[in-house]
Amino acid sequence: MPDLFWPGDHRAGAAMTDAALLAAMVEVEAAWLDALVHAELAPPEAADTLADLVGPADLEAIAEGAESSGNPVTELVKLLRARVGERNPVAKTWLHRGLTSQDVLDTALILCLREVFDQLRREIDAQVAALAALARAHVDTPMVGRTLTQQAVPITFGGKAAAWLDGLLDAAEQVRVVAAGLPVQFGGAAGTLAASTEIARLRGVSDPAAASVDLVEAAAATLRLSARRPWHTIRGPFTRVGDALVGWCDAAGHIATDVATLSRPEIGEVREPAVAGRGGSSTMPQKRNPVLSVLIRRTALSAPMLGATLHTAAATAVDERPDGAWHTEWATLAALGRRTVVAASHLTELLSGLEVDTARMAATLAAAGEDVYAEQRSMVKVAEVEADRDAYLGISALEVGGATERAQEFLDARK
Amino acid sequence: MPDLFWPGDHRAGAAMTDAALLAAMVEVEAAWLDALVHAELAPPEAADTLADLVGPADLEAIAEGAESSGNPVTELVKLLRARVGERNPVAKTWLHRGLTSQDVLDTALILCLREVFDQLRREIDAQVAALAALARAHVDTPMVGRTLTQQAVPITFGGKAAAWLDGLLDAAEQVRVVAAGLPVQFGGAAGTLAASTEIARLRGVSDPAAASVDLVEAAAATLRLSARRPWHTIRGPFTRVGDALVGWCDAAGHIATDVATLSRPEIGEVREPAVAGRGGSSTMPQKRNPVLSVLIRRTALSAPMLGATLHTAAATAVDERPDGAWHTEWATLAALGRRTVVAASHLTELLSGLEVDTARMAATLAAAGEDVYAEQRSMVKVAEVEADRDAYLGISALEVGGATERAQEFLDARK
Amino acid sequence: MPDLFWPGDHRAGAAMTDAALLAAMVEVEAAWLDALVHAELAPPEAADTLADLVGPADLEAIAEGAESSGNPVTELVKLLRARVGERNPVAKTWLHRGLTSQDVLDTALILCLREVFDQLRREIDAQVAALAALARAHVDTPMVGRTLTQQAVPITFGGKAAAWLDGLLDAAEQVRVVAAGLPVQFGGAAGTLAASTEIARLRGVSDPAAASVDLVEAAAATLRLSARRPWHTIRGPFTRVGDALVGWCDAAGHIATDVATLSRPEIGEVREPAVAGRGGSSTMPQKRNPVLSVLIRRTALSAPMLGATLHTAAATAVDERPDGAWHTEWATLAALGRRTVVAASHLTELLSGLEVDTARMAATLAAAGEDVYAEQRSMVKVAEVEADRDAYLGISALEVGGATERAQEFLDARK
Amino acid sequence: MPDLFWPGDHRAGAAMTDAALLAAMVEVEAAWLDALVHAELAPPEAADTLADLVGPADLEAIAEGAESSGNPVTELVKLLRARVGERNPVAKTWLHRGLTSQDVLDTALILCLREVFDQLRREIDAQVAALAALARAHVDTPMVGRTLTQQAVPITFGGKAAAWLDGLLDAAEQVRVVAAGLPVQFGGAAGTLAASTEIARLRGVSDPAAASVDLVEAAAATLRLSARRPWHTIRGPFTRVGDALVGWCDAAGHIATDVATLSRPEIGEVREPAVAGRGGSSTMPQKRNPVLSVLIRRTALSAPMLGATLHTAAATAVDERPDGAWHTEWATLAALGRRTVVAASHLTELLSGLEVDTARMAATLAAAGEDVYAEQRSMVKVAEVEADRDAYLGISALEVGGATERAQEFLDARK
């Protein structure tokens, strides 16, 4: 599935593709059917893995059919019933019983997002390690600090990397929290699980409502997701996913903006890793464009609005299933998810091979001369004490220490 | 190219697909090469239509290769050169001469957007006609007007349709203006057309800069687009496209929100056209969901943020080519373009077959009783004149007359 | 400070006003000065509470003066120095030493946001209690559930209230987490605390960098905020505030949208609390507009974009202080903060007095007839078991139980 | 009315303040009353200018009272009636007759926006003149062109200024079109003008509906606005205002981003105008921060989301008056309007005094050496013709000529 409109899109692999969503929907139906059978609400003969019933070849038909009901589940269930019916008529009867389209689609999206988080977290681990190494390596590399575009006072490149690292770890913690709590959606037609409860009642189960809750927990366990009460119109689970992904994109965008800026030839303090053919221009061979930064910035500039779309959908949810707000979430999550994974892969590559020109940093600082020590001189006047000039780097080394320690704790907690 | 995440996506056909973009990029290269040859800057043997050199089978390779330079043009040019070289080595030399990637991609996006506008305008024509017919048919159909969700005073359904029509025509006029002025982008490496001007100079042309301007005009004429000075960092042409598309989505969203609301069974004044299998639910056969409205609303809820992304890109453009802001536009335009076309197709269908339950409207108005005439009674007191009660419909009929007349003028101007 | 553009704005009181920000900035300067003195970096005579030096009468001058440096701190410090100098010249010398404008403004904004969170959390407590009461009171109140605007299957109003409650608690937990971790910003000119470290060094402190870190911790303790490493260009603290506030607005918007919908006279299942003069119309006395819902929805429709603005600022931060991205946060946080508090006050009032028309709910359900039991009948066929008809309410009562229990835990944890 | 959160806010003067809105609402009421009297629908004794009835001292009461109905008009009308009644009881009876709150507020907002456009257009005229002068002055000032942050080929600073100018003129034309068509809103309770039509009918007017239309035209003429059919739920007039203002902010943001970038000391090709005290830092006296650019960028980064809020409101309008979408527009328009005017004032100042360091530009170009002529050398190979090296500036001079000519036409059309 090429995407000329988003170079590098292939790095996201199958994450949040049509095929992944299809597979996830089938997985959800299978987990529920399995729960029905194990709870003895459906007869044992209804058991079926639903394996090999549909595949990529069905995508086009399902996508087109999805228009009638407004979502792809109805069409998928029709197809699954027809095909499973040929090998297992009882499964045909029991498939999807008690569920509503939103249950299947929301849970499938969550499964797809889990894959996004898995990929993202692998990249984050690598980024944290790379940044910690950069920060440590340059704990004593002085450079000029810049505020409002102008040279201010000295900093160290290690301190700058430590700040990037702190930003990344802030985002990583949000990602970890959200990824750890991804929930299933099982509520039935209007969020009451009335159909499965009814079946339990008809089957003579003593506490039919509790049986429905058990079904949710069983299916959640199968899918390795959290159980929770239905959230058909409570869209926090998706807005929190969005906020966490956008938060990561912010951290990445900040780093990429810094790298693009410091890569300007007039500054020249860092360079993206050299890769044959990367960032070149056919007629301007001297150019070495910071392509990774540029592509990461592209994501960071668009992610906030994708997050805002999810929030707008949440804020306008109505009734027991929203009339359009729900439907706008799917492609928004897909775009946000894929773009984040692509940017994460780019950032790992960027950080892992970033070239730091410490000589250029030193030269710029030297050229800045006394100006960047003006504040230091003021302090001498304020303190009314003279002393030998020092590097005026303040807590830079402590910042590196603190951030890299935090990084280590983060990486240790992953194990 | 199925899209499970956006049911109905297939209605947009090839508009803004990878294949369409690829074809458009080749069309741009061909137009420029043709201009070079006709201006006698390139030798006559360089002439080549570039037909049949690349196609959908190349998409994957181009998409993956696009990552190195950050855009798909470099990779495409490499491929085109390799292949045209086999049949025409001179064309290989002259292909893309004087252009930069942004020239080809921006102009190709404009070509793709023209297709979007063409499809949208066909739908708008049908919508305007359908709405004018609705307004006229119901010029005398009273119903209750509602403000802040509560029943206020009587209106007519014709008057409501006339308001929808006015909103649609406002949007349509923006669409027409923007569609009429879609420009080419030809500026060369840094917007100065230095390379083509250099060639003209080397060829001994007396006014080489004017020759470059002529090239732009010739290529623009071939592509049936407007010539304009380079806009590599002046992104108004894309934000205006965005504003026009979002403006149409607003108008459509407003109509869809009204239809969804009036379709509520407790109100029941309109129903979406009945289509076998549409809007049904397997286990709740009584349901007739307003699927078209729901799907249109999905677009209307997400379009404003896509527009905001384009504006953010424009506002942060820098240097002679932006470092990420440009790259975020492409997929944003593609999503906005396709979604708009899909929603337009849905709205045409919705308006063309909208069922209006005039009896229900009358019954609700009757049930509202004297309450909705309270304002009328106040006026009697204010005017200190009594008269027979009338329908209290104010200028409703004039609104229908005015809006339908405007519709007719709009449709006439299309011819 | 009236605000005709945002009715109800006065409910936010002083939160995030100019006067509050001014007071907060002085509080920050005072805490830092106090820390300098206590650490014996500044002489004991430098101690000054900075009380009564500036006030609302200075706002205009500070606001206008703020333009020169681009932020209000420089002007404030000038004023404070001039005035404190008259009573304490040593304090004049030591005031603001080691700080940068961003330290003072960011920390002051955090203090203002704490006030927002305090107000919001008081409202949330009341909302949670009100919703839990509503859910419990209506655990057995049947009504029709609606999906995609159409009647689906029965639910209970208690179950609906429980869903609102779950959404609110989700948001409340985010609010609690973020409010608990609000950090100070103390970094000095470029985030290295070089000036305070220099003073410590000049004073002969054995570990000057550690002394700076101690200063931050002391000032943070005084201000009852968390200490953390500088975050001049790591804007997670503000984006997380934004996400938490927007998340609450989502939950409120969802409730308000439901109430506005159910308040439609054709549905008439709930009514906002009756307050004399509220929601009326002079010439249409029958109207009772759901004004609270309308005003809450206003906030919910605008909050996501304010959140997106904060994320965009975070994503484009650069250098050691951003060149515009920082400056766009202030008014954005102020608008988001005040609007949220106003909406919170409205929601408490709405939930505390919501009128539930159980008879109308029952009548609508009865009128829906057999249609809403179609799914139930299917289950009978699927289960191949007949039984007496029951209410088909599934786990509604369990949902009420679960959500209200969660509410109780939430409220208990507050104590 | 100071605003610490938005330094420079005072530059917008009274535009879109509470006081301005109050005055505008009174102006609208007065124009309508005048129209009623002149049409002889109200008796001659009802004539009243409504002058001196309310003022800034009433703002607080109106703002607080606005909460009951959700908008400030009801409260204002109550106050106006009470006060005018003391001097003219007939005016008291006729005031606001036939209008609804939305008529008064929407039209008053339009009047306030006209003031915004007036201020903006005066600034634009100055900006166009300043940019044209810059472009002409530097038509032969070579500098290096930069793409994706890297040095590419030579350009001229005149050409860069011409591009800024083209972007500004694009925006200015949108502004001009929108400003020229600002409409009144007069529709009565549900957009049918039923009340005024009823009065005309009771008065025995032969065509009462036409009389209502005449009223609208008369009041529009008094207010110097365009007449149009009611647009209570058709929000194009406001979204187009938003798009035009955001479009200008984009153009300004692009210029400011370029200036901030080129002001970096490592590049140093331009400097903001030197103003005593501007952009300095107390402890870092060497700094000269590009404050104007920073403050303009702040606006450009937030404007797109304000525009998106207006579009979201438009897209979710429902019934004959929206239930929250309308209410979110007011403060959004106020923020967008004021910020744009402030930024416009800043941009005029920036462009009027921009310092261009032509020597530094030349030095950087020289230092770039042969690299930036690599493309030129390729052209020699392609053309197979050698010639003396030229400046490789392409159509730069023509761009300056074209853009400045367009600027002159724009300025001439103003007269």
XYZ file of N, CA, C and O in Angstrom, chain C residues 5, chain D residues 14-17 20-21 24 27 105-122 175 178-183 224-225 231 235-246 310 329-341:
252
model
N -18.836 38.985 25.491
C -18.644 37.966 24.465
C -18.748 36.542 25.023
O -18.718 35.579 24.279
N -10.009 50.212 20.706
C -11.348 49.822 21.138
C -11.921 48.685 20.306
O -13.017 48.190 20.601
N -11.198 48.250 19.293
C -11.758 47.249 18.382
C -12.185 45.984 19.112
O -11.391 45.367 19.815
N -13.417 45.619 18.953
C -13.967 44.371 19.504
C -13.893 44.303 21.023
O -13.841 43.214 21.582
N -13.914 45.433 21.656
C -14.006 45.433 23.119
C -15.469 45.326 23.521
O -16.378 45.495 22.714
N -17.176 48.510 22.677
C -17.479 48.638 21.252
C -18.689 47.781 20.883
O -19.551 48.195 20.099
N -18.752 46.596 21.454
C -19.892 45.732 21.151
C -21.181 46.357 21.683
O -22.216 46.336 21.004
N -22.201 49.091 19.455
C -22.679 48.558 18.174
C -24.087 47.985 18.313
O -24.928 48.141 17.421
N -26.407 50.773 18.284
C -26.499 51.317 16.927
C -27.455 50.482 16.068
O -28.221 51.027 15.266
N -27.094 40.877 17.891
C -25.723 40.510 18.209
C -24.905 40.251 16.942
O -23.772 40.730 16.816
N -25.472 39.508 15.999
C -24.724 39.236 14.766
C -24.386 40.535 14.037
O -23.249 40.728 13.574
N -25.375 41.414 13.918
C -25.108 42.666 13.195
C -24.101 43.518 13.950
O -23.222 44.154 13.341
N -24.203 43.527 15.269
C -23.234 44.302 16.059
C -21.830 43.728 15.905
O -20.842 44.470 15.801
N -21.727 42.407 15.871
C -20.414 41.802 15.643
C -19.871 42.210 14.277
O -18.675 42.486 14.121
N -20.741 42.229 13.304
C -20.318 42.652 11.967
C -19.804 44.096 12.002
O -18.776 44.421 11.390
N -20.504 44.959 12.729
C -20.028 46.344 12.847
C -18.653 46.389 13.501
O -17.762 47.136 13.075
N -18.483 45.605 14.548
C -17.168 45.545 15.206
C -16.109 45.008 14.252
O -14.966 45.482 14.230
N -16.468 44.009 13.475
C -15.514 43.447 12.525
C -15.179 44.455 11.428
O -14.061 44.471 10.913
N -16.150 45.286 11.074
C -15.842 46.322 10.087
C -14.732 47.226 10.604
O -13.832 47.610 9.855
N -14.793 47.539 11.880
C -13.737 48.369 12.467
C -12.393 47.633 12.404
O -11.354 48.221 12.102
N -12.433 46.334 12.686
C -11.215 45.524 12.549
C -10.682 45.602 11.121
O -9.482 45.828 10.887
N -11.573 45.417 10.164
C -11.132 45.470 8.763
C -10.614 46.859 8.399
O -9.635 46.982 7.668
N -11.259 47.888 8.912
C -10.789 49.242 8.606
C -9.360 49.437 9.105
O -8.492 49.930 8.383
N -9.128 49.026 10.336
C -7.773 49.161 10.883
C -6.794 48.284 10.108
O -5.688 48.703 9.763
N -7.228 47.066 9.850
C -6.352 46.133 9.143
C -5.988 46.680 7.764
O -4.830 46.616 7.337
N -6.970 47.236 7.075
C -6.703 47.709 5.718
C -5.780 48.917 5.703
O -4.964 49.068 4.779
N -5.904 49.758 6.709
C -4.944 50.870 6.778
C -3.526 50.332 6.957
O -2.587 50.792 6.334
N -9.217 40.042 1.994
C -9.701 40.983 3.009
C -10.615 42.015 2.371
O -11.698 42.315 2.873
N -14.047 40.431 1.377
C -14.908 40.134 2.524
C -15.383 41.418 3.188
O -16.553 41.569 3.546
N -14.467 42.386 3.333
C -14.833 43.640 3.997
C -15.912 44.369 3.201
O -16.753 45.065 3.774
N -15.869 44.198 1.892
C -16.831 44.931 1.063
C -18.240 44.351 1.162
O -19.208 45.022 0.809
N -18.352 43.125 1.613
C -19.675 42.491 1.580
C -20.260 42.198 2.952
O -21.171 41.374 3.066
N -19.784 42.845 3.974
C -20.283 42.538 5.328
C -21.788 42.804 5.419
O -22.242 43.909 5.141
N -22.553 41.801 5.818
C -24.012 41.921 5.778
C -24.636 42.198 7.144
O -24.073 41.861 8.182
N -24.695 51.162 6.819
C -23.712 51.012 5.734
C -23.191 49.565 5.634
O -22.006 49.315 5.528
N -24.124 48.647 5.671
C -23.799 47.227 5.482
C -24.655 46.696 4.339
O -25.598 47.352 3.895
N -29.299 34.813 7.977
C -28.251 33.765 7.971
C -28.030 33.230 9.379
O -26.912 32.878 9.754
N -23.566 30.196 8.422
C -22.548 31.019 9.056
C -21.401 31.429 8.143
O -20.338 31.852 8.626
N -21.636 31.302 6.858
C -20.617 31.725 5.901
C -20.106 33.142 6.124
O -18.896 33.391 6.014
N -20.979 34.099 6.421
C -20.446 35.450 6.641
C -19.362 35.494 7.715
O -18.390 36.245 7.570
N -19.497 34.706 8.737
C -18.461 34.710 9.779
C -17.270 33.820 9.412
O -16.124 34.153 9.724
N -17.516 32.693 8.778
C -16.348 31.865 8.414
C -15.507 32.565 7.346
O -14.283 32.418 7.334
N -16.162 33.321 6.473
C -15.360 34.028 5.460
C -14.553 35.155 6.097
O -13.416 35.412 5.699
N -15.135 35.810 7.074
C -14.352 36.781 7.847
C -13.151 36.077 8.478
O -12.009 36.539 8.391
N -13.429 34.953 9.103
C -12.359 34.198 9.743
C -11.291 33.793 8.734
O -10.092 33.999 8.973
N -11.704 33.249 7.605
C -10.724 32.809 6.607
C -9.865 33.976 6.129
O -8.648 33.827 5.933
N -10.491 35.124 5.950
C -9.738 36.282 5.454
C -8.731 36.753 6.505
O -7.580 37.064 6.173
N -9.164 36.789 7.751
C -8.232 37.226 8.806
C -7.110 36.203 8.987
O -5.938 36.564 9.098
N -7.469 34.925 9.010
C -6.444 33.889 9.149
C -5.496 33.933 7.951
O -4.275 33.788 8.108
N -14.585 28.595 14.177
C -15.707 29.188 13.435
C -16.297 28.185 12.446
O -17.515 28.088 12.298
N -18.993 31.503 18.720
C -18.395 32.366 17.698
C -17.918 33.710 18.253
O -16.910 34.269 17.778
N -18.648 34.260 19.234
C -18.434 35.665 19.614
C -17.024 35.921 20.118
O -16.324 36.808 19.615
N -16.627 35.196 21.148
C -15.286 35.419 21.705
C -14.212 35.002 20.705
O -13.093 35.541 20.719
N -14.533 34.034 19.866
C -13.573 33.590 18.853
C -13.313 34.704 17.849
O -12.159 34.991 17.501
N -14.385 35.342 17.408
C -14.220 36.467 16.485
C -13.482 37.620 17.168
O -12.649 38.287 16.539
N -13.799 37.851 18.441
C -13.152 38.954 19.155
C -11.651 38.704 19.270
O -10.835 39.597 19.000
N -11.282 37.491 19.657
C -9.859 37.176 19.796
C -9.158 37.271 18.445
O -8.085 37.875 18.321
N -9.757 36.687 17.438
C -9.137 36.704 16.114
C -9.024 38.138 15.595
O -7.985 38.536 15.046
N -10.086 38.914 15.787
C -10.090 40.287 15.300
C -9.023 41.140 15.978
O -8.210 41.786 15.307
N -9.008 41.119 17.299
C -8.035 41.952 18.005
C -6.601 41.505 17.708
O -5.724 42.322 17.452
N -6.370 40.228 17.760
C -4.999 39.750 17.533
C -4.505 40.125 16.138
O -3.332 40.462 15.952
N -5.406 40.043 15.176
C -5.001 40.392 13.816
C -4.613 41.857 13.731
O -3.593 42.213 13.119
N -5.406 42.720 14.359
C -5.097 44.151 14.305
C -3.764 44.446 15.000
O -2.953 45.230 14.496
